[in-house]
Structure formats: structure tokens, C-alpha cells
């Protein structure tokens, strides 16, 4: 074995004779660092890594072996160094106490040469094995993390793609989806930060809602161009067709849920697609749901969707100013919109304005 590959053993005993004995037994296989006090040995450890520690139990005049052991155990960098305790008492509780306090093994004095060599090599072998396992687990964990990150990234990109494809005909840049999603994020993050009965959101659920909101209008793929792109007011018959887009969206997402099984993100996407045109007072469509029967995610998206529609130009309308858009939202609190969520919006006007202006947020 070359010098570099040698393991280093810290030997701590107040008796130089014992230290000499340890050196003579182990010097051929290991680099031995002998110390006659715990204090000096701990000082040495601060700057030098070691592979194993032989520790005398009883060292009158300085730190006892137990005190050194406690110090090793409390220090993150030293915690994993195996310690073999050396004890002179045959009848006392030293061995039990040593093992209970983190020592890996103990030897009774007088030390038997072959016993020491054997125990030391066993502990070194175990330690190598532990280190190898730790490295394997770390490497595997990192691999999994990378694979998972890649999958999540792909999922996000696929959802974006789908949402943009669905929106291509009436809004060609994808900006409507980005802004709507960001308004949803502002409201959802406020609910995470400020828990209120009936409105509790975990961080994860908020993230799902933000992603799912992208697909709110996916059902518009089933709308004929003549209706969707009509430059002017819709007839009641045409609006009846528009009113089916949430149903088309829900059906598309139901199919996806059937294939994947229960999935939080897809379930939110379905809720949002189905219920984003419902109104708090029950006058919305397609199901005329009332109040809290409308899923929270859809109530949030309704506000985001309308704010963006109001502040945007459409084939059938000019853009309102932010001020007018907020005024319309606030007037419709309790009729169209969930009044508590409108209170949340009032706390974040500045964030909404920044998103509208394309500042900040992705
Ligand atoms: P959109 O243009 O994205 O509008 C989404 C929602 O924003 C509307 O849902 C409505 O709640 C709100 N909104 C939009 N413009 C105004 C407005 O000027 N004043 C007020 N108070 N709210 C407004 P709605 O009405 O259920 O419409 C759903 C979709 O149907 C619209 O999505 C749009 O694609 C289409 N649509 C609605 N009305 C017309 C129209 O008169 N002409 C045309 N061509 N399309 C329309
Ligand atoms: C000593 O070696 O210092 C005394 C024996 C013991 O460890 O108890
Ligand atoms: Fe819609």
C-alpha cells in the first residue's frame, strides 16, 4: 500500500507506553498520530482528517474519553469517524456507556496485539463500505433529480404548447396566457401566504393551479372561426355556441384524466376549464354554479381572465385602462366574482399593473 492510500489513525491515551504499543502493532498498515491528551488530539483534528480514532477512557488530569467522545459526536465533521474505545475496567459500565455514546467498538486493556489489529481493520472496512454507499446514494439521488427536473420541464413546455395551440386563433402571441397565468399566480400566492378559512392553498396546490390555468380556454379549439373571430357583437345563437367552450375543455381534460388516473394538476385544469365562466351569483355558464360550489381555482382564473380581456383589445371591443378594468372588477364583486378574492386583488393592484405592462414576472 502506498503512503497516500494509507489510512490515518488518531490514537489518544495519556499513557505513552500504550501509545507505543499501538504504534508497533499498527505502524505497518496505517499512519498513526499519537496524542497523550484529548485536547491536543481535538486540536489536531481541526486541520487533519483521520479515518479512525482509538480513544482511552480514563485520562486523569485532562478531558476524559467520554468528554472527547461527546465532543466528537456533537461535531458534524467528526460524527462519522469510527471510534474504538480503550478501557481498563472489566466490571464497570464503560463499554456499555461508550457504545451508547457513539463508539463503534471497545477493547479491554491490556491490549492484545491481534485483537487490536483485527478490530481496527474491521472498522476501517466498515467505514469504507459506508462511505461507498453514501457516495452511491448521493450519485443516484442526483441522477434522479436531473431526470425528474427534465420531466417537469418537459411537462411545463408541453402544457405551454397545448395552451398556445388552443389560443392561437384569437390571440396569436401567447401573451394572453402568460399574463392570465401570472395574475392567477399573484392571487394564489397571496392565499398561500395569508391562510383564510375556505381559501387555504398549499404551495404545491398553488403551483398546480398556476400551471393548470394556462389551459382554461383549451375548449375554444372547438369554436368555429366565424364565431370566435367575428369582428363585432355576437348574436344570441353565436354566444350559445361560445358557451359550450368550457364543456369542450372539460371533455378534453376528462379524457386525459381517464388515461392518467387521478392527477392534481389535470383535475385543477379540468375544474378551471369547466368553471371559469361561472359567476358567484349563479348567473354564469355552463352549469350556473353558485358561490363556493365553483372550484376555488376557477374563481381565481375568472378574475384573471376577465382582467386580461378587459385590458386587451378584442375583435369586438377596445382595451380598457387598468383603472377602468379594476373598477369593473370591483363593481362585480359578489355578483360575477368571489368578493374575498376581489379583496385580494385590491392588495395587489401594483403587481397586476406590472404584469399588464410586461414588467417583472416571467
Ligand atoms: P374573452 O374575449 O377572452 O373574454 C373573457 C371574458 O372577459 C368574457 O367572458 C367577459 O366575462 C369578460 N369581458 C370581455 N370583454 C368585456 C367587456 O367589454 N366588458 C365586461 N364587463 N366584461 C368583458 P364572456 O362574455 O363569457 O365571453 C367569452 C368569450 O366569448 C370571450 O373571451 C370572446 O372570445 C367571446 N365573446 C364574447 N362576447 C363577444 C362579442 O361580442 N364578439 C365576439 N366576437 N366575441 C365575443
Ligand atoms: C489508562 O489507560 O489511562 C487507564 C485505564 C483505563 O482506560 O481505564
Ligand atoms: Fe373562456
Tab-separated table of C-alpha atoms and ligand atoms in Angstrom:
chain	number	residue	atom	x	y	z
A	1	UNK	CA	0.000	0.000	0.000
A	2	UNK	CA	1.414	3.410	-0.963
A	3	UNK	CA	1.793	6.147	1.633
A	4	UNK	CA	-1.093	8.175	0.134
A	5	UNK	CA	-3.565	5.330	0.375
A	6	UNK	CA	-2.762	4.630	3.978
A	7	UNK	CA	-5.490	5.302	6.468
A	8	UNK	CA	-4.712	7.641	9.328
A	9	UNK	CA	-5.477	6.602	12.878
A	10	UNK	CA	-5.625	9.042	15.759
A	11	UNK	CA	-4.501	7.322	18.984
A	12	UNK	CA	-5.348	9.103	22.233
A	13	UNK	CA	-4.032	7.752	25.539
A	14	UNK	CA	-2.400	9.518	28.477
A	15	UNK	CA	-0.023	6.553	28.829
A	16	UNK	CA	2.907	6.782	26.360
A	17	UNK	CA	3.587	3.065	26.813
A	18	UNK	CA	0.156	2.220	25.460
A	19	UNK	CA	0.680	4.640	22.571
A	20	UNK	CA	3.974	2.916	21.776
A	21	UNK	CA	2.294	-0.454	21.847
A	22	UNK	CA	-0.434	0.763	19.455
A	23	UNK	CA	2.216	2.194	17.113
A	24	UNK	CA	4.173	-1.002	16.997
A	25	UNK	CA	1.060	-3.092	16.293
A	26	UNK	CA	-0.380	-0.852	13.580
A	27	UNK	CA	2.520	1.069	12.055
A	28	UNK	CA	2.978	-1.282	9.096
A	29	UNK	CA	-0.551	-0.774	7.802
A	30	UNK	CA	-1.517	2.696	8.955
A	31	UNK	CA	-0.264	6.178	9.666
A	32	UNK	CA	-0.577	6.650	13.412
A	33	UNK	CA	-0.966	10.071	15.044
A	34	UNK	CA	-0.394	9.634	18.787
A	35	UNK	CA	-1.622	12.113	21.422
A	36	UNK	CA	-1.430	11.982	25.202
A	37	UNK	CA	-4.424	14.286	25.725
A	38	UNK	CA	-7.895	14.698	24.254
A	39	UNK	CA	-7.392	18.450	23.989
A	40	UNK	CA	-4.295	18.111	21.777
A	41	UNK	CA	-5.942	15.430	19.645
A	42	UNK	CA	-9.043	17.584	19.035
A	43	UNK	CA	-6.802	20.498	18.098
A	44	UNK	CA	-5.025	18.273	15.558
A	45	UNK	CA	-8.391	17.112	14.138
A	46	UNK	CA	-9.367	20.668	13.267
A	47	UNK	CA	-6.828	20.680	10.451
A	48	UNK	CA	-6.321	16.990	9.641
A	49	UNK	CA	-8.886	14.432	8.537
A	50	UNK	CA	-8.479	10.998	10.111
A	51	UNK	CA	-10.081	7.634	9.368
A	52	UNK	CA	-10.378	6.134	12.817
A	53	UNK	CA	-9.850	7.092	16.441
A	54	UNK	CA	-8.542	4.924	19.276
A	55	UNK	CA	-9.645	6.592	22.486
A	56	UNK	CA	-8.613	5.886	26.037
A	57	UNK	CA	-11.431	6.049	28.528
A	58	UNK	CA	-9.667	7.231	31.652
A	59	UNK	CA	-7.202	10.110	31.329
A	60	UNK	CA	-6.732	11.827	34.712
A	61	UNK	CA	-5.791	15.491	34.523
A	62	UNK	CA	-7.473	16.298	31.220
A	63	UNK	CA	-10.591	15.583	29.214
A	64	UNK	CA	-11.880	12.086	29.882
A	65	UNK	CA	-12.500	9.708	26.992
A	66	UNK	CA	-16.224	10.254	27.421
A	67	UNK	CA	-15.800	14.006	27.124
A	68	UNK	CA	-13.781	13.580	23.936
A	69	UNK	CA	-16.413	11.167	22.622
A	70	UNK	CA	-19.200	13.647	23.355
A	71	UNK	CA	-17.294	16.409	21.573
A	72	UNK	CA	-16.734	14.165	18.523
A	73	UNK	CA	-20.366	13.201	18.450
A	74	UNK	CA	-21.537	16.810	18.597
A	75	UNK	CA	-19.345	17.956	15.718
A	76	UNK	CA	-20.795	17.342	12.268
A	77	UNK	CA	-17.388	16.833	10.642
A	78	UNK	CA	-16.242	14.270	13.233
A	79	UNK	CA	-19.501	12.457	13.856
A	80	UNK	CA	-18.891	9.795	11.254
A	81	UNK	CA	-15.305	8.933	12.258
A	82	UNK	CA	-15.411	5.491	13.866
A	83	UNK	CA	-14.121	5.442	17.458
A	84	UNK	CA	-12.775	2.373	19.249
A	85	UNK	CA	-12.799	2.848	22.985
A	86	UNK	CA	-9.977	1.539	25.135
A	87	UNK	CA	-10.981	0.677	28.656
A	88	UNK	CA	-9.183	-0.791	31.600
A	89	UNK	CA	-12.185	-1.690	33.691
A	90	UNK	CA	-13.567	-5.156	33.230
A	91	UNK	CA	-16.514	-4.825	35.519
A	92	UNK	CA	-17.674	-1.196	35.100
A	93	UNK	CA	-20.193	0.209	32.676
A	94	UNK	CA	-17.567	1.810	30.442
A	95	UNK	CA	-18.163	-0.436	27.465
A	96	UNK	CA	-21.914	-0.021	27.551
A	97	UNK	CA	-21.604	3.724	28.060
A	98	UNK	CA	-19.059	4.037	25.286
A	99	UNK	CA	-21.255	2.190	22.779
A	100	UNK	CA	-24.307	4.119	23.915
A	101	UNK	CA	-22.408	7.357	23.338
A	102	UNK	CA	-21.406	6.598	19.775
A	103	UNK	CA	-18.272	4.453	19.962
A	104	UNK	CA	-18.267	1.713	17.313
A	105	UNK	CA	-16.342	-0.824	19.397
A	106	UNK	CA	-14.269	-1.168	22.572
A	107	UNK	CA	-11.149	-3.028	23.627
A	108	UNK	CA	-10.173	-4.100	27.094
A	109	UNK	CA	-6.722	-3.321	28.369
A	110	UNK	CA	-4.177	-4.832	28.417
A	111	UNK	CA	-4.405	-4.638	24.654
A	112	UNK	CA	-3.893	-7.871	22.743
A	113	UNK	CA	-1.959	-7.251	19.524
A	114	UNK	CA	-4.033	-9.379	17.184
A	115	UNK	CA	-7.294	-8.230	18.671
A	116	UNK	CA	-6.413	-4.569	18.119
A	117	UNK	CA	-5.247	-5.179	14.530
A	118	UNK	CA	-8.375	-7.140	13.719
A	119	UNK	CA	-10.851	-4.669	15.247
A	120	UNK	CA	-9.128	-1.753	13.564
A	121	UNK	CA	-9.171	-3.351	10.117
A	122	UNK	CA	-12.811	-4.333	10.575
A	123	UNK	CA	-13.873	-0.784	11.472
A	124	UNK	CA	-11.867	0.671	8.586
A	125	UNK	CA	-13.511	-1.776	6.208
A	126	UNK	CA	-16.978	-0.937	7.523
A	127	UNK	CA	-16.227	2.751	7.198
A	128	UNK	CA	-15.084	2.316	3.581
A	129	UNK	CA	-18.270	0.442	2.896
A	130	UNK	CA	-20.387	3.176	4.490
A	131	UNK	CA	-18.598	5.869	2.504
A	132	UNK	CA	-19.090	3.966	-0.707
A	133	UNK	CA	-22.805	3.563	-0.007
A	134	UNK	CA	-23.162	7.225	0.840
A	135	UNK	CA	-21.494	8.181	-2.430
A	136	UNK	CA	-23.643	5.750	-4.391
A	137	UNK	CA	-26.823	7.099	-2.837
A	138	UNK	CA	-25.720	10.689	-3.475
A	139	UNK	CA	-24.868	9.948	-7.104
A	140	UNK	CA	-28.130	8.092	-7.684
A	141	UNK	CA	-30.143	10.850	-5.989
A	142	UNK	CA	-28.528	13.431	-8.229
A	143	UNK	CA	-29.293	11.325	-11.325
A	144	UNK	CA	-32.927	11.019	-10.288
A	145	UNK	CA	-33.123	14.716	-9.540
A	146	UNK	CA	-31.833	15.572	-13.003
A	147	UNK	CA	-34.189	13.118	-14.695
A	148	UNK	CA	-37.109	14.490	-12.697
A	149	UNK	CA	-36.206	18.104	-13.445
A	150	UNK	CA	-36.098	17.243	-17.121
A	151	UNK	CA	-39.517	15.579	-16.974
A	152	UNK	CA	-41.068	18.504	-15.103
A	153	UNK	CA	-39.543	20.899	-17.594
A	154	UNK	CA	-40.949	18.880	-20.467
A	155	UNK	CA	-44.376	18.796	-18.833
A	156	UNK	CA	-44.356	22.569	-18.448
A	157	UNK	CA	-43.299	23.081	-22.070
A	158	UNK	CA	-45.931	20.622	-23.301
A	159	UNK	CA	-48.654	22.427	-21.349
A	160	UNK	CA	-47.497	25.773	-22.749
A	161	UNK	CA	-47.543	24.346	-26.242
A	162	UNK	CA	-51.027	22.946	-25.831
A	163	UNK	CA	-52.345	26.159	-24.305
A	164	UNK	CA	-50.817	28.274	-27.053
A	165	UNK	CA	-52.141	25.995	-29.775
A	166	UNK	CA	-55.611	26.375	-28.260
A	167	UNK	CA	-55.274	30.144	-28.172
A	168	UNK	CA	-53.572	30.635	-31.499
A	169	UNK	CA	-56.594	31.804	-33.474
A	170	UNK	CA	-57.871	34.551	-31.206
A	171	UNK	CA	-54.601	35.650	-29.519
A	172	UNK	CA	-51.588	34.938	-31.649
A	173	UNK	CA	-48.637	35.629	-29.302
A	174	UNK	CA	-49.295	33.597	-26.188
A	175	UNK	CA	-49.119	36.770	-24.118
A	176	UNK	CA	-52.743	36.454	-23.014
A	177	UNK	CA	-51.953	33.068	-21.478
A	178	UNK	CA	-48.759	34.308	-19.835
A	179	UNK	CA	-50.459	37.316	-18.294
A	180	UNK	CA	-53.541	35.398	-17.186
A	181	UNK	CA	-51.298	32.788	-15.578
A	182	UNK	CA	-49.329	35.485	-13.782
A	183	UNK	CA	-52.473	37.171	-12.423
A	184	UNK	CA	-53.560	33.768	-11.153
A	185	UNK	CA	-50.139	33.376	-9.537
A	186	UNK	CA	-50.433	36.690	-7.684
A	187	UNK	CA	-53.780	35.733	-6.156
A	188	UNK	CA	-52.789	32.114	-5.423
A	189	UNK	CA	-49.540	33.141	-3.715
A	190	UNK	CA	-51.436	35.608	-1.538
A	191	UNK	CA	-53.747	32.764	-0.440
A	192	UNK	CA	-50.704	30.618	0.412
A	193	UNK	CA	-49.210	33.468	2.479
A	194	UNK	CA	-52.425	34.521	4.218
A	195	UNK	CA	-54.419	31.453	5.208
A	196	UNK	CA	-58.151	32.082	5.484
A	197	UNK	CA	-60.856	29.511	6.176
A	198	UNK	CA	-62.170	28.124	2.887
A	199	UNK	CA	-59.286	29.624	0.915
A	200	UNK	CA	-56.332	27.575	2.181
A	201	UNK	CA	-53.787	26.722	-0.505
A	202	UNK	CA	-50.559	24.789	-0.112
A	203	UNK	CA	-47.538	25.877	-2.119
A	204	UNK	CA	-47.848	22.765	-4.298
A	205	UNK	CA	-51.531	23.221	-4.996
A	206	UNK	CA	-50.954	26.874	-5.835
A	207	UNK	CA	-48.285	25.794	-8.348
A	208	UNK	CA	-50.690	23.281	-9.887
A	209	UNK	CA	-53.381	25.932	-10.198
A	210	UNK	CA	-50.997	28.357	-11.888
A	211	UNK	CA	-49.933	25.689	-14.424
A	212	UNK	CA	-53.493	24.458	-14.910
A	213	UNK	CA	-54.845	27.964	-15.540
A	214	UNK	CA	-52.913	28.023	-18.812
A	215	UNK	CA	-55.428	25.567	-20.225
A	216	UNK	CA	-58.563	27.465	-19.176
A	217	UNK	CA	-59.689	28.157	-22.750
A	218	UNK	CA	-58.484	24.915	-24.340
A	219	UNK	CA	-62.128	24.192	-25.267
A	220	UNK	CA	-62.004	27.129	-27.708
A	221	UNK	CA	-60.329	24.779	-30.201
A	222	UNK	CA	-63.858	23.518	-30.880
A	223	UNK	CA	-65.235	27.006	-31.647
A	224	UNK	CA	-65.797	27.856	-35.334
A	225	UNK	CA	-63.689	30.724	-36.730
A	226	UNK	CA	-66.803	32.608	-37.813
A	227	UNK	CA	-67.905	32.931	-34.201
A	228	UNK	CA	-64.595	33.194	-32.411
A	229	UNK	CA	-63.098	35.768	-34.752
A	230	UNK	CA	-66.264	37.756	-35.524
A	231	UNK	CA	-65.387	41.462	-35.583
A	232	UNK	CA	-68.366	42.699	-33.636
A	233	UNK	CA	-71.143	41.727	-31.324
A	234	UNK	CA	-72.248	38.088	-31.213
A	235	UNK	CA	-75.871	37.111	-31.837
A	236	UNK	CA	-77.516	35.143	-29.009
A	237	UNK	CA	-77.186	31.990	-31.131
A	238	UNK	CA	-73.472	32.623	-31.618
A	239	UNK	CA	-72.997	33.280	-27.929
A	240	UNK	CA	-74.758	29.964	-27.209
A	241	UNK	CA	-72.004	28.310	-29.202
A	242	UNK	CA	-69.322	30.186	-27.220
A	243	UNK	CA	-70.984	28.977	-24.031
A	244	UNK	CA	-70.064	25.421	-24.948
A	245	UNK	CA	-66.283	26.017	-24.863
A	246	UNK	CA	-65.998	25.150	-21.149
A	247	UNK	CA	-67.786	21.867	-21.840
A	248	UNK	CA	-65.419	21.021	-24.693
A	249	UNK	CA	-62.458	21.871	-22.448
A	250	UNK	CA	-63.749	19.691	-19.621
A	251	UNK	CA	-64.294	16.771	-22.012
A	252	UNK	CA	-60.781	17.008	-23.417
A	253	UNK	CA	-59.329	17.044	-19.906
A	254	UNK	CA	-61.664	14.285	-18.695
A	255	UNK	CA	-60.179	12.074	-21.398
A	256	UNK	CA	-56.705	12.943	-20.149
A	257	UNK	CA	-57.685	12.209	-16.517
A	258	UNK	CA	-59.140	8.853	-17.623
A	259	UNK	CA	-55.796	7.930	-19.133
A	260	UNK	CA	-53.531	9.155	-16.363
A	261	UNK	CA	-55.726	8.379	-13.380
A	262	UNK	CA	-56.275	10.863	-10.583
A	263	UNK	CA	-53.822	13.714	-11.006
A	264	UNK	CA	-53.886	17.007	-9.110
A	265	UNK	CA	-52.736	19.160	-11.999
A	266	UNK	CA	-55.158	17.700	-14.553
A	267	UNK	CA	-58.018	17.816	-12.049
A	268	UNK	CA	-57.406	21.535	-11.467
A	269	UNK	CA	-57.116	22.067	-15.221
A	270	UNK	CA	-60.458	20.371	-15.718
A	271	UNK	CA	-62.094	22.386	-12.907
A	272	UNK	CA	-60.780	25.616	-14.379
A	273	UNK	CA	-61.687	24.824	-17.997
A	274	UNK	CA	-65.183	23.796	-16.936
A	275	UNK	CA	-65.971	26.576	-14.452
A	276	UNK	CA	-64.028	29.739	-15.389
A	277	UNK	CA	-67.183	31.412	-16.775
A	278	UNK	CA	-69.339	30.587	-13.766
A	279	UNK	CA	-70.360	33.618	-11.695
A	280	UNK	CA	-70.533	33.960	-7.903
A	281	UNK	CA	-74.292	34.785	-8.041
A	282	UNK	CA	-75.132	31.759	-10.189
A	283	UNK	CA	-75.715	33.668	-13.477
A	284	UNK	CA	-72.667	32.238	-15.291
A	285	UNK	CA	-72.305	29.257	-17.624
A	286	UNK	CA	-72.354	26.352	-18.397
A	287	UNK	CA	-73.742	24.962	-15.105
A	288	UNK	CA	-74.903	28.099	-13.257
A	289	UNK	CA	-72.895	27.074	-10.222
A	290	UNK	CA	-73.202	29.366	-7.196
A	291	UNK	CA	-70.561	30.726	-4.777
A	292	UNK	CA	-68.267	28.145	-3.221
A	293	UNK	CA	-69.678	25.395	-5.452
A	294	UNK	CA	-67.432	26.957	-8.088
A	295	UNK	CA	-63.966	25.478	-7.552
A	296	UNK	CA	-61.571	27.996	-5.960
A	297	UNK	CA	-59.112	27.571	-8.841
A	298	UNK	CA	-61.826	28.546	-11.337
A	299	UNK	CA	-62.923	31.554	-9.230
A	300	UNK	CA	-59.343	32.814	-9.268
A	301	UNK	CA	-58.964	32.218	-13.004
A	302	UNK	CA	-62.256	34.006	-13.764
A	303	UNK	CA	-60.859	37.211	-12.290
A	304	UNK	CA	-57.508	36.861	-14.081
A	305	UNK	CA	-59.180	36.038	-17.415
A	306	UNK	CA	-61.600	38.963	-17.301
A	307	UNK	CA	-58.949	41.459	-16.158
A	308	UNK	CA	-56.827	40.482	-19.131
A	309	UNK	CA	-59.793	40.546	-21.558
A	310	UNK	CA	-60.819	43.998	-20.278
A	311	UNK	CA	-57.355	45.489	-20.638
A	312	UNK	CA	-56.850	43.941	-24.105
A	313	UNK	CA	-58.203	44.818	-27.495
A	314	UNK	CA	-60.574	42.229	-28.973
A	315	UNK	CA	-62.138	41.971	-32.440
A	316	UNK	CA	-65.323	43.082	-30.696
A	317	UNK	CA	-64.030	45.752	-28.256
A	318	UNK	CA	-61.314	48.259	-27.448
A	319	UNK	CA	-58.976	47.914	-24.478
A	320	UNK	CA	-59.986	49.487	-21.164
A	321	UNK	CA	-57.447	51.322	-18.999
A	322	UNK	CA	-56.200	49.462	-15.919
A	323	UNK	CA	-58.185	51.887	-13.798
A	324	UNK	CA	-61.442	51.124	-15.608
A	325	UNK	CA	-60.683	47.412	-15.557
A	326	UNK	CA	-60.178	47.428	-11.774
A	327	UNK	CA	-63.367	49.459	-11.384
A	328	UNK	CA	-65.359	46.881	-13.370
A	329	UNK	CA	-63.888	44.009	-11.322
A	330	UNK	CA	-64.702	45.765	-8.041
A	331	UNK	CA	-68.250	46.645	-9.157
A	332	UNK	CA	-68.826	42.998	-9.961
A	333	UNK	CA	-67.536	41.670	-6.601
A	334	UNK	CA	-70.287	39.470	-5.171
A	335	UNK	CA	-72.194	39.304	-8.463
A	336	UNK	CA	-69.663	37.977	-11.011
A	337	UNK	CA	-66.643	37.489	-8.733
A	338	UNK	CA	-65.882	35.951	-5.346
A	339	UNK	CA	-65.813	39.033	-3.072
A	340	UNK	CA	-62.919	37.786	-0.918
A	341	UNK	CA	-60.753	37.177	-3.990
A	342	UNK	CA	-61.512	40.723	-5.148
A	343	UNK	CA	-60.189	41.929	-1.765
A	344	UNK	CA	-57.007	40.010	-2.532
A	345	UNK	CA	-56.750	41.716	-5.936
A	346	UNK	CA	-57.112	45.124	-4.232
A	347	UNK	CA	-53.959	44.349	-2.231
A	348	UNK	CA	-52.039	43.646	-5.448
A	349	UNK	CA	-53.058	46.309	-7.971
A	350	UNK	CA	-49.423	47.231	-8.484
A	351	UNK	CA	-48.473	43.606	-9.305
A	352	UNK	CA	-51.358	43.386	-11.793
A	353	UNK	CA	-50.240	46.631	-13.432
A	354	UNK	CA	-46.657	45.395	-13.725
A	355	UNK	CA	-47.775	42.159	-15.356
A	356	UNK	CA	-50.014	44.094	-17.733
A	357	UNK	CA	-47.027	46.279	-18.633
A	358	UNK	CA	-44.850	43.204	-19.109
A	359	UNK	CA	-42.593	44.111	-16.162
A	360	UNK	CA	-41.125	41.586	-13.750
A	361	UNK	CA	-42.610	38.103	-13.663
A	362	UNK	CA	-41.690	35.686	-16.468
B	1	LIG	P1	-62.642	36.919	-23.966
B	1	LIG	O1	-62.675	37.987	-25.004
B	1	LIG	O2	-61.330	36.401	-23.576
B	1	LIG	O3	-63.398	37.476	-22.693
B	1	LIG	C1	-63.393	36.769	-21.496
B	1	LIG	C2	-64.367	37.342	-20.522
B	1	LIG	O4	-63.977	38.683	-20.181
B	1	LIG	C3	-65.780	37.492	-21.061
B	1	LIG	O5	-66.475	36.301	-20.961
B	1	LIG	C4	-66.344	38.559	-20.138
B	1	LIG	O6	-66.701	38.000	-18.889
B	1	LIG	C5	-65.146	39.452	-19.891
B	1	LIG	N1	-65.208	40.597	-20.825
B	1	LIG	C6	-64.637	40.715	-22.036
B	1	LIG	N2	-64.922	41.916	-22.562
B	1	LIG	C7	-65.674	42.584	-21.668
B	1	LIG	C8	-66.300	43.890	-21.618
B	1	LIG	O7	-66.161	44.689	-22.543
B	1	LIG	N3	-66.996	44.234	-20.503
B	1	LIG	C9	-67.144	43.365	-19.468
B	1	LIG	N4	-67.844	43.762	-18.391
B	1	LIG	N5	-66.597	42.122	-19.490
B	1	LIG	C10	-65.885	41.742	-20.570
B	1	LIG	P2	-67.742	36.046	-21.905
B	1	LIG	O8	-68.561	37.250	-22.037
B	1	LIG	O9	-68.420	34.832	-21.385
B	1	LIG	O10	-67.090	35.738	-23.270
B	1	LIG	C11	-66.331	34.588	-23.519
B	1	LIG	C12	-65.649	34.687	-24.839
B	1	LIG	O11	-66.618	34.798	-25.881
B	1	LIG	C13	-64.773	35.907	-24.993
B	1	LIG	O12	-63.493	35.682	-24.438
B	1	LIG	C14	-64.738	36.057	-26.511
B	1	LIG	O13	-63.837	35.129	-27.080
B	1	LIG	C15	-66.128	35.654	-26.893
B	1	LIG	N6	-67.019	36.845	-26.982
B	1	LIG	C16	-67.837	37.342	-26.012
B	1	LIG	N7	-68.531	38.386	-26.478
B	1	LIG	C17	-68.172	38.572	-27.775
B	1	LIG	C18	-68.551	39.505	-28.799
B	1	LIG	O14	-69.386	40.396	-28.624
B	1	LIG	N8	-67.966	39.354	-30.019
B	1	LIG	C19	-67.050	38.398	-30.261
B	1	LIG	N9	-66.511	38.336	-31.477
B	1	LIG	N10	-66.663	37.517	-29.314
B	1	LIG	C20	-67.217	37.591	-28.094
B	2	LIG	C1	-5.495	4.289	31.349
B	2	LIG	O1	-5.075	3.566	30.459
B	2	LIG	O2	-5.280	5.520	31.333
B	2	LIG	C2	-6.302	3.736	32.485
B	2	LIG	C3	-7.168	2.573	32.123
B	2	LIG	C4	-8.484	2.956	31.613
B	2	LIG	O3	-8.627	3.276	30.393
B	2	LIG	O4	-9.494	2.969	32.365
B	3	LIG	FE1	-63.091	31.187	-21.596
